[in-house]
Coordinates of C-alpha atoms in Angstrom, one line a residue:
X1 CA -59.9 143.9 68.6
X2 CA -57.8 145.8 71.1
X3 CA -59.4 148.6 73.2
X4 CA -56.1 150.5 73.1
X5 CA -55.7 153.5 70.7
X6 CA -53.8 152.6 67.5
X7 CA -50.6 154.4 68.6
X8 CA -50.4 152.4 71.8
X9 CA -50.9 148.9 70.2
X10 CA -47.9 146.6 70.2
X11 CA -48.0 146.1 66.4
X12 CA -47.7 149.8 65.9
X13 CA -44.0 150.8 65.1
X14 CA -42.2 152.5 67.9
X15 CA -39.8 154.4 65.7
X16 CA -40.8 156.9 63.0
X17 CA -40.6 155.8 59.4
X18 CA -37.5 157.1 57.7
X19 CA -37.8 159.8 55.1
X20 CA -35.8 160.0 51.9
X21 CA -34.4 163.5 51.3
X22 CA -36.2 164.8 54.3
X23 CA -35.4 168.3 55.7
X24 CA -33.1 168.2 58.6
X25 CA -31.3 170.8 60.6
X26 CA -27.6 171.1 60.3
X27 CA -26.8 171.2 64.0
X28 CA -26.2 167.7 65.2
X29 CA -25.3 168.7 68.7
X30 CA -25.4 171.7 71.0
X31 CA -27.6 174.8 70.5
X32 CA -29.5 175.3 67.3
X33 CA -30.0 179.1 67.2
X34 CA -26.8 181.1 66.4
X35 CA -28.1 184.7 65.6
X36 CA -29.7 187.0 68.1
X37 CA -33.1 186.9 66.3
X38 CA -33.2 183.1 66.2
X39 CA -32.2 182.9 69.9
X40 CA -34.8 185.5 70.7
X41 CA -37.4 183.4 69.0
X42 CA -36.6 180.3 71.2
X43 CA -36.5 182.5 74.3
X44 CA -40.0 183.7 73.5
X45 CA -41.2 180.2 73.1
X46 CA -39.6 179.3 76.5
X47 CA -41.4 182.3 78.1
X48 CA -44.7 181.2 76.6
X49 CA -44.3 177.7 78.1
X50 CA -43.4 176.0 74.8
X51 CA -39.6 175.9 75.0
X52 CA -39.4 173.3 77.8
X53 CA -41.0 170.7 75.5
X54 CA -38.9 171.5 72.4
X55 CA -36.4 168.7 73.2
X56 CA -39.1 166.2 72.2
X57 CA -38.6 167.0 68.6
X58 CA -34.9 167.5 68.5
X59 CA -34.2 164.0 67.2
X60 CA -37.0 164.4 64.6
X61 CA -35.4 167.6 63.3
X62 CA -31.9 166.2 63.2
X63 CA -32.8 162.9 61.5
X64 CA -34.7 164.6 58.6
X65 CA -38.3 163.6 59.5
X66 CA -39.7 166.8 58.1
X67 CA -41.1 166.2 54.7
X68 CA -41.9 169.8 53.8
X69 CA -42.1 173.2 55.4
X70 CA -43.7 176.4 54.0
X71 CA -43.5 179.8 55.7
X72 CA -46.1 182.4 54.7
X73 CA -47.8 185.4 56.1
X74 CA -49.3 184.4 59.4
X75 CA -48.5 180.7 59.2
X76 CA -46.1 177.9 58.9
X77 CA -47.4 174.7 57.4
X78 CA -45.3 171.5 57.4
X79 CA -45.5 167.7 56.9
X80 CA -43.7 165.6 59.4
X81 CA -43.3 161.9 59.1
X82 CA -44.1 160.0 62.3
X83 CA -44.7 156.3 62.9
X84 CA -47.8 156.1 60.7
X85 CA -47.6 155.8 56.9
X86 CA -49.2 159.2 56.3
X87 CA -47.2 162.2 57.4
X88 CA -48.8 164.5 60.1
X89 CA -49.8 168.0 59.1
X90 CA -48.4 170.6 61.4
X91 CA -49.5 174.3 61.5
X92 CA -48.1 177.1 63.5
X93 CA -50.0 180.4 63.4
X94 CA -48.6 183.9 64.2
X95 CA -50.9 186.9 63.4
X96 CA -49.7 188.9 60.4
X97 CA -49.6 192.7 60.7
X98 CA -52.3 194.6 58.8
X99 CA -51.8 196.9 55.9
X100 CA -51.7 200.1 58.0
X101 CA -49.3 198.5 60.5
X102 CA -46.9 197.6 57.7
X103 CA -47.3 201.0 56.1
X104 CA -46.1 202.6 59.4
X105 CA -43.3 200.0 59.8
X106 CA -42.0 200.5 56.3
X107 CA -42.0 204.2 56.6
X108 CA -40.0 204.0 59.9
X109 CA -37.5 201.7 58.2
X110 CA -37.3 203.9 55.1
X111 CA -36.6 207.0 57.2
X112 CA -33.3 205.4 58.3
X113 CA -31.2 203.9 55.5
X114 CA -29.2 201.9 58.1
X115 CA -32.0 199.4 58.6
X116 CA -32.4 198.7 54.8
X117 CA -28.7 198.4 54.5
X118 CA -28.5 195.9 57.3
X119 CA -31.3 193.8 56.0
X120 CA -29.8 193.8 52.5
X121 CA -26.5 192.6 54.0
X122 CA -28.4 189.6 55.4
X123 CA -28.6 190.7 59.0
X124 CA -31.2 192.1 61.4
X125 CA -30.0 194.9 63.8
X126 CA -31.1 194.4 67.4
X127 CA -32.6 197.9 67.3
X128 CA -35.3 196.9 64.8
X129 CA -37.2 195.1 67.6
X130 CA -37.2 198.4 69.6
X131 CA -38.2 200.4 66.5
X132 CA -41.3 198.1 65.9
X133 CA -42.2 198.2 69.6
X134 CA -42.3 202.0 69.4
X135 CA -44.9 201.6 66.7
X136 CA -46.9 199.3 69.0
X137 CA -45.9 196.2 67.0
X138 CA -44.2 193.1 68.3
X139 CA -41.7 191.2 66.1
X140 CA -42.1 188.0 68.1
X141 CA -45.2 186.6 69.9
X142 CA -45.9 188.2 73.2
X143 CA -48.6 185.9 74.6
X144 CA -50.3 182.5 74.0
X145 CA -52.9 184.4 71.9
X146 CA -50.2 185.3 69.4
X147 CA -49.2 181.7 68.9
X148 CA -51.5 178.9 67.7
X149 CA -50.2 175.3 67.2
X150 CA -51.9 172.3 65.6
X151 CA -50.9 168.8 64.5
X152 CA -53.0 166.0 63.1
X153 CA -51.1 163.4 65.3
X154 CA -53.0 161.8 68.2
X155 CA -50.6 163.2 70.9
X156 CA -52.6 165.4 73.2
X157 CA -49.5 167.2 74.4
X158 CA -48.9 170.6 72.8
X159 CA -46.4 171.0 71.4
X160 CA -46.0 167.4 70.3
X161 CA -42.7 166.2 68.9
X162 CA -43.8 167.0 65.4
X163 CA -44.5 170.6 66.2
X164 CA -41.3 170.8 68.2
X165 CA -39.3 169.6 65.2
X166 CA -40.7 172.3 63.1
X167 CA -39.8 175.0 65.7
X168 CA -36.2 173.8 65.6
X169 CA -36.2 174.0 61.8
X170 CA -37.7 177.5 62.0
X171 CA -34.9 178.6 64.3
X172 CA -32.3 177.4 61.9
X173 CA -34.0 178.9 58.9
X174 CA -34.2 182.2 60.7
X175 CA -30.5 182.0 61.2
X176 CA -29.9 181.7 57.5
X177 CA -32.5 184.3 56.4
X178 CA -33.9 186.9 58.9
X179 CA -36.5 187.9 56.3
X180 CA -38.4 184.7 57.2
X181 CA -39.2 186.3 60.6
X182 CA -40.7 189.3 58.8
X183 CA -42.5 187.0 56.3
X184 CA -44.4 185.5 59.2
X185 CA -45.6 189.0 60.1
X186 CA -46.8 189.6 56.5
X187 CA -43.9 190.9 54.3
X188 CA -41.6 188.8 52.2
X189 CA -38.1 189.9 51.2
X190 CA -38.9 191.2 47.7
X191 CA -42.0 193.1 48.7
X192 CA -40.4 194.7 51.7
X193 CA -37.3 195.9 49.9
X194 CA -39.3 197.1 46.9
X195 CA -41.5 199.2 49.2
X196 CA -38.5 200.6 51.1
X197 CA -36.8 201.6 47.8
X198 CA -40.1 203.3 46.7
X199 CA -40.5 205.1 49.9
X200 CA -36.9 206.4 50.0
X201 CA -37.1 207.4 46.4
X202 CA -40.3 209.5 47.0
X203 CA -38.9 211.3 50.0
X204 CA -38.9 215.0 49.2
X205 CA -35.7 216.9 49.5
X206 CA -35.5 219.5 52.2
X207 CA -36.5 223.0 51.3
X208 CA -33.4 225.3 50.8
X209 CA -33.0 228.2 53.2
X210 CA -32.8 231.7 52.1
X211 CA -29.4 232.2 53.6
X212 CA -27.8 229.5 51.5
X213 CA -29.4 230.8 48.3
X214 CA -28.0 234.3 49.0
X215 CA -24.4 233.2 49.5
X216 CA -21.9 234.2 46.8
X217 CA -21.1 231.5 44.2
X218 CA -17.4 231.4 45.3
X219 CA -18.4 230.4 48.9
X220 CA -20.7 227.7 47.6
X221 CA -17.9 226.2 45.5
X222 CA -15.5 226.2 48.4
X223 CA -18.0 224.2 50.5
X224 CA -19.2 221.9 47.7
X225 CA -16.9 219.0 48.5
X226 CA -16.8 219.5 52.2
X227 CA -18.1 216.5 54.1
X228 CA -20.1 216.8 57.3
X229 CA -19.4 214.8 60.4
X230 CA -19.7 211.0 59.9
X231 CA -20.3 208.5 62.7
X232 CA -18.6 205.4 61.4
X233 CA -19.5 203.4 64.5
X234 CA -23.1 203.4 63.3
X235 CA -22.1 201.5 60.2
X236 CA -19.7 199.1 61.9
X237 CA -20.7 195.5 61.0
X238 CA -22.2 193.5 63.8
X239 CA -19.9 190.9 65.4
X240 CA -20.5 187.7 63.5
X241 CA -21.8 184.7 65.4
X242 CA -19.3 181.8 65.7
X243 CA -19.8 179.4 62.9
X244 CA -22.3 181.7 61.1
X245 CA -20.1 181.7 57.9
X246 CA -19.8 177.9 58.2
X247 CA -23.6 177.6 58.0
X248 CA -23.5 179.1 54.5
X249 CA -21.2 176.4 53.2
X250 CA -23.1 173.6 51.3
X251 CA -23.1 170.3 53.2
X252 CA -20.4 168.1 51.8
X253 CA -21.6 164.6 50.7
X254 CA -18.8 162.9 52.7
X255 CA -18.5 162.0 56.4
X256 CA -15.5 161.3 58.6
X257 CA -16.2 158.5 61.0
X258 CA -19.9 159.2 60.7
X259 CA -19.5 162.9 61.5
X260 CA -20.3 165.6 59.0
X261 CA -17.4 167.8 57.9
X262 CA -19.2 171.0 59.0
X263 CA -19.6 169.7 62.5
X264 CA -15.9 168.7 62.7
X265 CA -14.9 172.2 61.6
X266 CA -17.3 174.0 64.0
X267 CA -15.1 173.8 67.2
X268 CA -12.3 175.4 65.2
X269 CA -14.5 178.3 64.2
X270 CA -15.7 178.8 67.7
X271 CA -12.1 178.7 69.0
X272 CA -11.0 181.3 66.4
X273 CA -14.0 183.5 67.5
X274 CA -12.7 183.6 71.0

């Protein structure tokens, strides 16, 4: 019997076992993150000393080695198929905010309808990170203590290729749905939006001033339809990321010379954006 560990023995397969209907990222080349919040997530990982090792899992993420991936409050749990018959269990932990923290965050969001409107439109304004910071809350991990990583594989390097593959998948999922970033911190889409609607609906109207009540009815009617100043720039849509619309198109079941149709169209979208 060999003294080498099982993963170093010659009869152990060098390549990972293929997965039928595995989860794979859409990006087959170039950068994965396309929105500011997804890019920010990868930048944070780089700052925490994780990003430099992410390339180890790029081929795993692109070839569909991820069997399953669930995002919940405070954790990401995934199964990644490696070279052994049993998939490895991957867990990424990020502390969820407490009840009082979320109460303050929701109230701050409800006080300004712009944030709720932006989230409902499928985006996340850059100012939201500053808003949370003003409450003493960090949207993304700020230190190694805010990020725990574990994989059942025997690789002592952290992150291993299986963890790295899940990070790539998370970045792309964040692109498609910014609420998954907030889900990690403890609020899913339905709960957050329901709480925002409730808070905005319960906001008391401002008390009328005596001067307005004392004005003649004729003057009140004259001003009834007068609109106050409106800053339209505040509601201007954020400039879309090149290819962001393309990511929403379902993957076509055909290929052209072994290239996916979406990847062939991506350079044209990027050129149009310029």
